[in-house]
Amino acid sequence: MLVTWLLACGSAEPVAPEAPATHAAILKAADAHDGVEDHVVSECGGCSLAMKGDPAHSVEVDGYALHFCSASCKDAFEADVEGGMKRIGNAATR
C-alpha cells in the first residue's frame, strides 16, 4: 500500500483548465462588432449579432447596453445569461 501511495504522489502539477472568456472581453468584442465602440451592443445577441437590435428591447450588462431585436430575444437572454453571453462571444469573434 505504501508503494501505491508513493507512486500516486508524483511531482506533476495539475493543469488548470483554460479560462472562458470573461463577460467584459465578450462585451468589448461585441461592442466593436458594429464598428463603433460606445458601450452599446447594437446588434441582437439573440440572433448572434446578425440582426439590428432595438433600444426598446435593451438589457444592461456590466456597463454595456445590449439591444435585442425583439422582446423574445431579450427574454431568452435574461432567462439564460451565460448561454446568451457564449452565443454573443462566438459571434463577435468570428
PDB file of N, CA and C in Angstrom:
ATOM      1  N   MET A   1       0.827  -1.181   0.000  1.00  0.00           N
ATOM      2  CA  MET A   1       0.000   0.000   0.000  1.00  0.00           C
ATOM      3  C   MET A   1       0.878   1.253   0.000  1.00  0.00           C
ATOM      4  N   LEU A   2       2.011   1.201   0.684  1.00  0.00           N
ATOM      5  CA  LEU A   2       2.927   2.330   0.711  1.00  0.00           C
ATOM      6  C   LEU A   2       3.451   2.632  -0.687  1.00  0.00           C
ATOM      7  N   VAL A   3       3.723   1.576  -1.463  1.00  0.00           N
ATOM      8  CA  VAL A   3       4.218   1.764  -2.823  1.00  0.00           C
ATOM      9  C   VAL A   3       3.173   2.511  -3.663  1.00  0.00           C
ATOM     10  N   THR A   4       1.918   2.124  -3.533  1.00  0.00           N
ATOM     11  CA  THR A   4       0.852   2.795  -4.270  1.00  0.00           C
ATOM     12  C   THR A   4       0.771   4.261  -3.881  1.00  0.00           C
ATOM     13  N   TRP A   5       0.877   4.532  -2.599  1.00  0.00           N
ATOM     14  CA  TRP A   5       0.819   5.912  -2.123  1.00  0.00           C
ATOM     15  C   TRP A   5       1.981   6.718  -2.681  1.00  0.00           C
ATOM     16  N   LEU A   6       3.196   6.131  -2.671  1.00  0.00           N
ATOM     17  CA  LEU A   6       4.366   6.836  -3.181  1.00  0.00           C
ATOM     18  C   LEU A   6       4.253   7.101  -4.680  1.00  0.00           C
ATOM     19  N   LEU A   7       3.715   6.129  -5.411  1.00  0.00           N
ATOM     20  CA  LEU A   7       3.555   6.321  -6.848  1.00  0.00           C
ATOM     21  C   LEU A   7       2.498   7.382  -7.157  1.00  0.00           C
ATOM     22  N   ALA A   8       1.500   7.483  -6.313  1.00  0.00           N
ATOM     23  CA  ALA A   8       0.435   8.460  -6.529  1.00  0.00           C
ATOM     24  C   ALA A   8       0.884   9.876  -6.225  1.00  0.00           C
ATOM     25  N   CYS A   9       1.962  10.025  -5.502  1.00  0.00           N
ATOM     26  CA  CYS A   9       2.439  11.357  -5.127  1.00  0.00           C
ATOM     27  C   CYS A   9       3.506  11.826  -6.098  1.00  0.00           C
ATOM     28  N   GLY A  10       3.206  11.883  -7.353  1.00  0.00           N
ATOM     29  CA  GLY A  10       4.154  12.374  -8.343  1.00  0.00           C
ATOM     30  C   GLY A  10       4.309  13.878  -8.219  1.00  0.00           C
ATOM     31  N   SER A  11       5.263  14.407  -8.926  1.00  0.00           N
ATOM     32  CA  SER A  11       5.514  15.841  -8.854  1.00  0.00           C
ATOM     33  C   SER A  11       4.798  16.609  -9.964  1.00  0.00           C
ATOM     34  N   ALA A  12       3.995  15.914 -10.734  1.00  0.00           N
ATOM     35  CA  ALA A  12       3.303  16.595 -11.833  1.00  0.00           C
ATOM     36  C   ALA A  12       2.319  17.620 -11.282  1.00  0.00           C
ATOM     37  N   GLU A  13       2.412  18.814 -11.811  1.00  0.00           N
ATOM     38  CA  GLU A  13       1.500  19.890 -11.420  1.00  0.00           C
ATOM     39  C   GLU A  13       0.180  19.694 -12.157  1.00  0.00           C
ATOM     40  N   PRO A  14      -0.929  19.895 -11.485  1.00  0.00           N
ATOM     41  CA  PRO A  14      -2.196  19.817 -12.216  1.00  0.00           C
ATOM     42  C   PRO A  14      -2.294  20.971 -13.210  1.00  0.00           C
ATOM     43  N   VAL A  15      -2.860  20.685 -14.352  1.00  0.00           N
ATOM     44  CA  VAL A  15      -3.003  21.697 -15.392  1.00  0.00           C
ATOM     45  C   VAL A  15      -4.359  22.363 -15.217  1.00  0.00           C
ATOM     46  N   ALA A  16      -4.342  23.674 -15.089  1.00  0.00           N
ATOM     47  CA  ALA A  16      -5.586  24.426 -14.928  1.00  0.00           C
ATOM     48  C   ALA A  16      -6.317  24.461 -16.263  1.00  0.00           C
ATOM     49  N   PRO A  17      -7.628  24.270 -16.235  1.00  0.00           N
ATOM     50  CA  PRO A  17      -8.369  24.367 -17.495  1.00  0.00           C
ATOM     51  C   PRO A  17      -8.316  25.789 -18.027  1.00  0.00           C
ATOM     52  N   GLU A  18      -8.406  25.907 -19.330  1.00  0.00           N
ATOM     53  CA  GLU A  18      -8.383  27.237 -19.948  1.00  0.00           C
ATOM     54  C   GLU A  18      -9.602  28.026 -19.484  1.00  0.00           C
ATOM     55  N   ALA A  19      -9.375  29.237 -19.042  1.00  0.00           N
ATOM     56  CA  ALA A  19     -10.467  30.074 -18.534  1.00  0.00           C
ATOM     57  C   ALA A  19     -11.340  30.540 -19.691  1.00  0.00           C
ATOM     58  N   PRO A  20     -12.660  30.487 -19.506  1.00  0.00           N
ATOM     59  CA  PRO A  20     -13.534  31.005 -20.562  1.00  0.00           C
ATOM     60  C   PRO A  20     -13.398  32.516 -20.658  1.00  0.00           C
ATOM     61  N   ALA A  21     -13.759  33.041 -21.794  1.00  0.00           N
ATOM     62  CA  ALA A  21     -13.709  34.493 -21.976  1.00  0.00           C
ATOM     63  C   ALA A  21     -14.613  35.160 -20.946  1.00  0.00           C
ATOM     64  N   THR A  22     -14.157  36.234 -20.391  1.00  0.00           N
ATOM     65  CA  THR A  22     -14.951  36.945 -19.394  1.00  0.00           C
ATOM     66  C   THR A  22     -16.051  37.740 -20.071  1.00  0.00           C
ATOM     67  N   HIS A  23     -17.054  38.082 -19.304  1.00  0.00           N
ATOM     68  CA  HIS A  23     -18.124  38.923 -19.836  1.00  0.00           C
ATOM     69  C   HIS A  23     -17.547  40.216 -20.398  1.00  0.00           C
ATOM     70  N   ALA A  24     -16.586  40.804 -19.705  1.00  0.00           N
ATOM     71  CA  ALA A  24     -16.012  42.075 -20.162  1.00  0.00           C
ATOM     72  C   ALA A  24     -15.382  41.930 -21.543  1.00  0.00           C
ATOM     73  N   ALA A  25     -14.637  40.850 -21.764  1.00  0.00           N
ATOM     74  CA  ALA A  25     -13.993  40.641 -23.063  1.00  0.00           C
ATOM     75  C   ALA A  25     -15.025  40.381 -24.158  1.00  0.00           C
ATOM     76  N   ILE A  26     -16.056  39.605 -23.829  1.00  0.00           N
ATOM     77  CA  ILE A  26     -17.115  39.321 -24.800  1.00  0.00           C
ATOM     78  C   ILE A  26     -17.847  40.606 -25.168  1.00  0.00           C
ATOM     79  N   LEU A  27     -18.189  41.389 -24.156  1.00  0.00           N
ATOM     80  CA  LEU A  27     -18.927  42.627 -24.407  1.00  0.00           C
ATOM     81  C   LEU A  27     -18.100  43.622 -25.206  1.00  0.00           C
ATOM     82  N   LYS A  28     -16.808  43.691 -24.926  1.00  0.00           N
ATOM     83  CA  LYS A  28     -15.921  44.594 -25.673  1.00  0.00           C
ATOM     84  C   LYS A  28     -15.886  44.196 -27.148  1.00  0.00           C
ATOM     85  N   ALA A  29     -15.761  42.898 -27.421  1.00  0.00           N
ATOM     86  CA  ALA A  29     -15.729  42.423 -28.807  1.00  0.00           C
ATOM     87  C   ALA A  29     -17.071  42.649 -29.502  1.00  0.00           C
ATOM     88  N   ALA A  30     -18.165  42.392 -28.789  1.00  0.00           N
ATOM     89  CA  ALA A  30     -19.497  42.590 -29.372  1.00  0.00           C
ATOM     90  C   ALA A  30     -19.759  44.066 -29.636  1.00  0.00           C
ATOM     91  N   ASP A  31     -19.284  44.922 -28.750  1.00  0.00           N
ATOM     92  CA  ASP A  31     -19.436  46.370 -28.923  1.00  0.00           C
ATOM     93  C   ASP A  31     -18.723  46.827 -30.192  1.00  0.00           C
ATOM     94  N   ALA A  32     -17.544  46.296 -30.441  1.00  0.00           N
ATOM     95  CA  ALA A  32     -16.757  46.690 -31.610  1.00  0.00           C
ATOM     96  C   ALA A  32     -17.284  46.059 -32.902  1.00  0.00           C
ATOM     97  N   HIS A  33     -18.104  45.020 -32.784  1.00  0.00           N
ATOM     98  CA  HIS A  33     -18.584  44.273 -33.950  1.00  0.00           C
ATOM     99  C   HIS A  33     -19.312  45.156 -34.958  1.00  0.00           C
ATOM    100  N   ASP A  34     -20.008  46.185 -34.478  1.00  0.00           N
ATOM    101  CA  ASP A  34     -20.749  47.070 -35.393  1.00  0.00           C
ATOM    102  C   ASP A  34     -19.898  48.231 -35.905  1.00  0.00           C
ATOM    103  N   GLY A  35     -18.632  48.257 -35.518  1.00  0.00           N
ATOM    104  CA  GLY A  35     -17.724  49.293 -35.996  1.00  0.00           C
ATOM    105  C   GLY A  35     -17.640  50.526 -35.124  1.00  0.00           C
ATOM    106  N   VAL A  36     -18.434  50.576 -34.053  1.00  0.00           N
ATOM    107  CA  VAL A  36     -18.434  51.729 -33.148  1.00  0.00           C
ATOM    108  C   VAL A  36     -18.298  51.223 -31.718  1.00  0.00           C
ATOM    109  N   GLU A  37     -17.261  51.681 -31.026  1.00  0.00           N
ATOM    110  CA  GLU A  37     -17.075  51.290 -29.623  1.00  0.00           C
ATOM    111  C   GLU A  37     -17.667  52.376 -28.737  1.00  0.00           C
ATOM    112  N   ASP A  38     -18.891  52.127 -28.253  1.00  0.00           N
ATOM    113  CA  ASP A  38     -19.619  53.126 -27.479  1.00  0.00           C
ATOM    114  C   ASP A  38     -20.366  52.528 -26.282  1.00  0.00           C
ATOM    115  N   HIS A  39     -19.994  51.321 -25.891  1.00  0.00           N
ATOM    116  CA  HIS A  39     -20.646  50.584 -24.804  1.00  0.00           C
ATOM    117  C   HIS A  39     -22.107  50.267 -25.121  1.00  0.00           C
ATOM    118  N   VAL A  40     -22.412  50.191 -26.409  1.00  0.00           N
ATOM    119  CA  VAL A  40     -23.737  49.770 -26.870  1.00  0.00           C
ATOM    120  C   VAL A  40     -23.533  48.641 -27.876  1.00  0.00           C
ATOM    121  N   VAL A  41     -24.071  47.474 -27.554  1.00  0.00           N
ATOM    122  CA  VAL A  41     -24.065  46.359 -28.498  1.00  0.00           C
ATOM    123  C   VAL A  41     -25.360  46.511 -29.288  1.00  0.00           C
ATOM    124  N   SER A  42     -25.245  47.105 -30.469  1.00  0.00           N
ATOM    125  CA  SER A  42     -26.436  47.489 -31.230  1.00  0.00           C
ATOM    126  C   SER A  42     -26.997  46.357 -32.080  1.00  0.00           C
ATOM    127  N   GLU A  43     -26.278  45.257 -32.185  1.00  0.00           N
ATOM    128  CA  GLU A  43     -26.754  44.102 -32.935  1.00  0.00           C
ATOM    129  C   GLU A  43     -27.314  43.071 -31.958  1.00  0.00           C
ATOM    130  N   CYS A  44     -28.352  42.367 -32.366  1.00  0.00           N
ATOM    131  CA  CYS A  44     -29.078  41.456 -31.480  1.00  0.00           C
ATOM    132  C   CYS A  44     -28.233  40.241 -31.082  1.00  0.00           C
ATOM    133  N   GLY A  45     -27.970  40.126 -29.786  1.00  0.00           N
ATOM    134  CA  GLY A  45     -27.226  38.983 -29.267  1.00  0.00           C
ATOM    135  C   GLY A  45     -27.991  37.684 -29.389  1.00  0.00           C
ATOM    136  N   GLY A  46     -29.308  37.749 -29.367  1.00  0.00           N
ATOM    137  CA  GLY A  46     -30.131  36.554 -29.527  1.00  0.00           C
ATOM    138  C   GLY A  46     -30.057  35.991 -30.931  1.00  0.00           C
ATOM    139  N   CYS A  47     -29.734  36.829 -31.884  1.00  0.00           N
ATOM    140  CA  CYS A  47     -29.607  36.429 -33.293  1.00  0.00           C
ATOM    141  C   CYS A  47     -28.136  36.358 -33.698  1.00  0.00           C
ATOM    142  N   SER A  48     -27.259  36.131 -32.734  1.00  0.00           N
ATOM    143  CA  SER A  48     -25.815  36.013 -32.979  1.00  0.00           C
ATOM    144  C   SER A  48     -25.246  37.222 -33.709  1.00  0.00           C
ATOM    145  N   LEU A  49     -25.726  38.407 -33.343  1.00  0.00           N
ATOM    146  CA  LEU A  49     -25.270  39.689 -33.888  1.00  0.00           C
ATOM    147  C   LEU A  49     -25.541  39.829 -35.381  1.00  0.00           C
ATOM    148  N   ALA A  50     -26.521  39.070 -35.887  1.00  0.00           N
ATOM    149  CA  ALA A  50     -26.821  39.099 -37.315  1.00  0.00           C
ATOM    150  C   ALA A  50     -27.945  40.068 -37.671  1.00  0.00           C
ATOM    151  N   MET A  51     -28.663  40.563 -36.665  1.00  0.00           N
ATOM    152  CA  MET A  51     -29.768  41.492 -36.916  1.00  0.00           C
ATOM    153  C   MET A  51     -29.564  42.757 -36.104  1.00  0.00           C
ATOM    154  N   LYS A  52     -30.128  43.836 -36.571  1.00  0.00           N
ATOM    155  CA  LYS A  52     -30.074  45.110 -35.844  1.00  0.00           C
ATOM    156  C   LYS A  52     -30.935  45.007 -34.595  1.00  0.00           C
ATOM    157  N   GLY A  53     -30.392  45.444 -33.467  1.00  0.00           N
ATOM    158  CA  GLY A  53     -31.153  45.476 -32.229  1.00  0.00           C
ATOM    159  C   GLY A  53     -31.977  46.749 -32.121  1.00  0.00           C
ATOM    160  N   ASP A  54     -32.890  46.755 -31.167  1.00  0.00           N
ATOM    161  CA  ASP A  54     -33.792  47.887 -30.947  1.00  0.00           C
ATOM    162  C   ASP A  54     -33.611  48.363 -29.508  1.00  0.00           C
ATOM    163  N   PRO A  55     -33.324  49.646 -29.292  1.00  0.00           N
ATOM    164  CA  PRO A  55     -33.157  50.150 -27.927  1.00  0.00           C
ATOM    165  C   PRO A  55     -34.379  49.904 -27.033  1.00  0.00           C
ATOM    166  N   ALA A  56     -35.547  49.672 -27.625  1.00  0.00           N
ATOM    167  CA  ALA A  56     -36.751  49.380 -26.837  1.00  0.00           C
ATOM    168  C   ALA A  56     -36.655  48.026 -26.137  1.00  0.00           C
ATOM    169  N   HIS A  57     -35.752  47.151 -26.646  1.00  0.00           N
ATOM    170  CA  HIS A  57     -35.549  45.820 -26.057  1.00  0.00           C
ATOM    171  C   HIS A  57     -34.100  45.743 -25.581  1.00  0.00           C
ATOM    172  N   SER A  58     -33.802  46.476 -24.530  1.00  0.00           N
ATOM    173  CA  SER A  58     -32.425  46.649 -24.069  1.00  0.00           C
ATOM    174  C   SER A  58     -32.208  46.041 -22.691  1.00  0.00           C
ATOM    175  N   VAL A  59     -31.002  45.517 -22.481  1.00  0.00           N
ATOM    176  CA  VAL A  59     -30.578  44.971 -21.192  1.00  0.00           C
ATOM    177  C   VAL A  59     -29.222  45.581 -20.870  1.00  0.00           C
ATOM    178  N   GLU A  60     -29.003  45.938 -19.629  1.00  0.00           N
ATOM    179  CA  GLU A  60     -27.715  46.479 -19.170  1.00  0.00           C
ATOM    180  C   GLU A  60     -26.902  45.334 -18.567  1.00  0.00           C
ATOM    181  N   VAL A  61     -25.678  45.136 -19.065  1.00  0.00           N
ATOM    182  CA  VAL A  61     -24.782  44.109 -18.537  1.00  0.00           C
ATOM    183  C   VAL A  61     -23.397  44.719 -18.390  1.00  0.00           C
ATOM    184  N   ASP A  62     -22.901  44.773 -17.182  1.00  0.00           N
ATOM    185  CA  ASP A  62     -21.536  45.243 -16.899  1.00  0.00           C
ATOM    186  C   ASP A  62     -21.200  46.566 -17.593  1.00  0.00           C
ATOM    187  N   GLY A  63     -22.122  47.504 -17.579  1.00  0.00           N
ATOM    188  CA  GLY A  63     -21.866  48.816 -18.155  1.00  0.00           C
ATOM    189  C   GLY A  63     -22.112  48.920 -19.649  1.00  0.00           C
ATOM    190  N   TYR A  64     -22.591  47.856 -20.279  1.00  0.00           N
ATOM    191  CA  TYR A  64     -22.913  47.861 -21.705  1.00  0.00           C
ATOM    192  C   TYR A  64     -24.424  47.738 -21.870  1.00  0.00           C
ATOM    193  N   ALA A  65     -24.971  48.467 -22.823  1.00  0.00           N
ATOM    194  CA  ALA A  65     -26.375  48.308 -23.197  1.00  0.00           C
ATOM    195  C   ALA A  65     -26.429  47.310 -24.346  1.00  0.00           C
ATOM    196  N   LEU A  66     -27.166  46.236 -24.164  1.00  0.00           N
ATOM    197  CA  LEU A  66     -27.345  45.235 -25.211  1.00  0.00           C
ATOM    198  C   LEU A  66     -28.731  45.425 -25.802  1.00  0.00           C
ATOM    199  N   HIS A  67     -28.798  45.701 -27.100  1.00  0.00           N
ATOM    200  CA  HIS A  67     -30.070  45.902 -27.784  1.00  0.00           C
ATOM    201  C   HIS A  67     -30.448  44.608 -28.505  1.00  0.00           C
ATOM    202  N   PHE A  68     -31.659  44.143 -28.259  1.00  0.00           N
ATOM    203  CA  PHE A  68     -32.162  42.935 -28.902  1.00  0.00           C
ATOM    204  C   PHE A  68     -33.216  43.319 -29.926  1.00  0.00           C
ATOM    205  N   CYS A  69     -33.431  42.466 -30.912  1.00  0.00           N
ATOM    206  CA  CYS A  69     -34.370  42.790 -31.990  1.00  0.00           C
ATOM    207  C   CYS A  69     -35.820  42.661 -31.553  1.00  0.00           C
ATOM    208  N   SER A  70     -36.076  41.891 -30.505  1.00  0.00           N
ATOM    209  CA  SER A  70     -37.458  41.662 -30.081  1.00  0.00           C
ATOM    210  C   SER A  70     -37.508  41.349 -28.590  1.00  0.00           C
ATOM    211  N   ALA A  71     -38.702  41.391 -28.053  1.00  0.00           N
ATOM    212  CA  ALA A  71     -38.895  41.031 -26.646  1.00  0.00           C
ATOM    213  C   ALA A  71     -38.540  39.567 -26.415  1.00  0.00           C
ATOM    214  N   SER A  72     -38.805  38.702 -27.393  1.00  0.00           N
ATOM    215  CA  SER A  72     -38.498  37.281 -27.197  1.00  0.00           C
ATOM    216  C   SER A  72     -36.992  37.038 -27.127  1.00  0.00           C
ATOM    217  N   CYS A  73     -36.199  37.720 -27.929  1.00  0.00           N
ATOM    218  CA  CYS A  73     -34.734  37.581 -27.841  1.00  0.00           C
ATOM    219  C   CYS A  73     -34.230  38.122 -26.505  1.00  0.00           C
ATOM    220  N   LYS A  74     -34.766  39.244 -26.082  1.00  0.00           N
ATOM    221  CA  LYS A  74     -34.386  39.829 -24.790  1.00  0.00           C
ATOM    222  C   LYS A  74     -34.744  38.875 -23.656  1.00  0.00           C
ATOM    223  N   ASP A  75     -35.963  38.338 -23.670  1.00  0.00           N
ATOM    224  CA  ASP A  75     -36.407  37.422 -22.620  1.00  0.00           C
ATOM    225  C   ASP A  75     -35.564  36.153 -22.587  1.00  0.00           C
ATOM    226  N   ALA A  76     -35.213  35.623 -23.759  1.00  0.00           N
ATOM    227  CA  ALA A  76     -34.377  34.420 -23.825  1.00  0.00           C
ATOM    228  C   ALA A  76     -33.001  34.693 -23.232  1.00  0.00           C
ATOM    229  N   PHE A  77     -32.435  35.861 -23.513  1.00  0.00           N
ATOM    230  CA  PHE A  77     -31.134  36.222 -22.950  1.00  0.00           C
ATOM    231  C   PHE A  77     -31.228  36.316 -21.431  1.00  0.00           C
ATOM    232  N   GLU A  78     -32.251  36.998 -20.938  1.00  0.00           N
ATOM    233  CA  GLU A  78     -32.405  37.170 -19.491  1.00  0.00           C
ATOM    234  C   GLU A  78     -32.649  35.841 -18.779  1.00  0.00           C
ATOM    235  N   ALA A  79     -33.253  34.880 -19.463  1.00  0.00           N
ATOM    236  CA  ALA A  79     -33.508  33.567 -18.871  1.00  0.00           C
ATOM    237  C   ALA A  79     -32.244  32.720 -18.796  1.00  0.00           C
ATOM    238  N   ASP A  80     -31.256  32.986 -19.667  1.00  0.00           N
ATOM    239  CA  ASP A  80     -30.006  32.220 -19.695  1.00  0.00           C
ATOM    240  C   ASP A  80     -28.866  33.155 -20.086  1.00  0.00           C
ATOM    241  N   VAL A  81     -28.445  33.973 -19.142  1.00  0.00           N
ATOM    242  CA  VAL A  81     -27.410  34.977 -19.421  1.00  0.00           C
ATOM    243  C   VAL A  81     -26.106  34.316 -19.856  1.00  0.00           C
ATOM    244  N   GLU A  82     -25.696  33.244 -19.189  1.00  0.00           N
ATOM    245  CA  GLU A  82     -24.429  32.593 -19.557  1.00  0.00           C
ATOM    246  C   GLU A  82     -24.483  32.034 -20.976  1.00  0.00           C
ATOM    247  N   GLY A  83     -25.582  31.399 -21.326  1.00  0.00           N
ATOM    248  CA  GLY A  83     -25.741  30.888 -22.689  1.00  0.00           C
ATOM    249  C   GLY A  83     -25.773  32.015 -23.707  1.00  0.00           C
ATOM    250  N   GLY A  84     -26.455  33.095 -23.357  1.00  0.00           N
ATOM    251  CA  GLY A  84     -26.513  34.259 -24.236  1.00  0.00           C
ATOM    252  C   GLY A  84     -25.151  34.896 -24.431  1.00  0.00           C
ATOM    253  N   MET A  85     -24.383  34.991 -23.354  1.00  0.00           N
ATOM    254  CA  MET A  85     -23.037  35.570 -23.460  1.00  0.00           C
ATOM    255  C   MET A  85     -22.142  34.685 -24.320  1.00  0.00           C
ATOM    256  N   LYS A  86     -22.301  33.380 -24.193  1.00  0.00           N
ATOM    257  CA  LYS A  86     -21.498  32.462 -25.010  1.00  0.00           C
ATOM    258  C   LYS A  86     -21.843  32.641 -26.492  1.00  0.00           C
ATOM    259  N   ARG A  87     -23.127  32.736 -26.798  1.00  0.00           N
ATOM    260  CA  ARG A  87     -23.569  32.927 -28.186  1.00  0.00           C
ATOM    261  C   ARG A  87     -23.020  34.250 -28.738  1.00  0.00           C
ATOM    262  N   ILE A  88     -23.102  35.301 -27.937  1.00  0.00           N
ATOM    263  CA  ILE A  88     -22.584  36.608 -28.360  1.00  0.00           C
ATOM    264  C   ILE A  88     -21.075  36.534 -28.574  1.00  0.00           C
ATOM    265  N   GLY A  89     -20.372  35.889 -27.650  1.00  0.00           N
ATOM    266  CA  GLY A  89     -18.920  35.753 -27.774  1.00  0.00           C
ATOM    267  C   GLY A  89     -18.514  35.000 -29.028  1.00  0.00           C
ATOM    268  N   ASN A  90     -19.230  33.914 -29.324  1.00  0.00           N
ATOM    269  CA  ASN A  90     -18.927  33.145 -30.537  1.00  0.00           C
ATOM    270  C   ASN A  90     -19.133  33.993 -31.786  1.00  0.00           C
ATOM    271  N   ALA A  91     -20.196  34.776 -31.812  1.00  0.00           N
ATOM    272  CA  ALA A  91     -20.483  35.616 -32.981  1.00  0.00           C
ATOM    273  C   ALA A  91     -19.497  36.772 -33.102  1.00  0.00           C
ATOM    274  N   ALA A  92     -19.129  37.361 -31.992  1.00  0.00           N
ATOM    275  CA  ALA A  92     -18.265  38.551 -32.015  1.00  0.00           C
ATOM    276  C   ALA A  92     -16.833  38.232 -32.404  1.00  0.00           C
ATOM    277  N   THR A  93     -16.422  36.989 -32.223  1.00  0.00           N
ATOM    278  CA  THR A  93     -15.027  36.634 -32.507  1.00  0.00           C
ATOM    279  C   THR A  93     -14.866  35.882 -33.822  1.00  0.00           C
ATOM    280  N   ARG A  94     -15.900  35.825 -34.628  1.00  0.00           N
ATOM    281  CA  ARG A  94     -15.787  35.165 -35.950  1.00  0.00           C
ATOM    282  C   ARG A  94     -15.082  36.050 -36.915  1.00  0.00           C
TER     283      ARG A  94
END
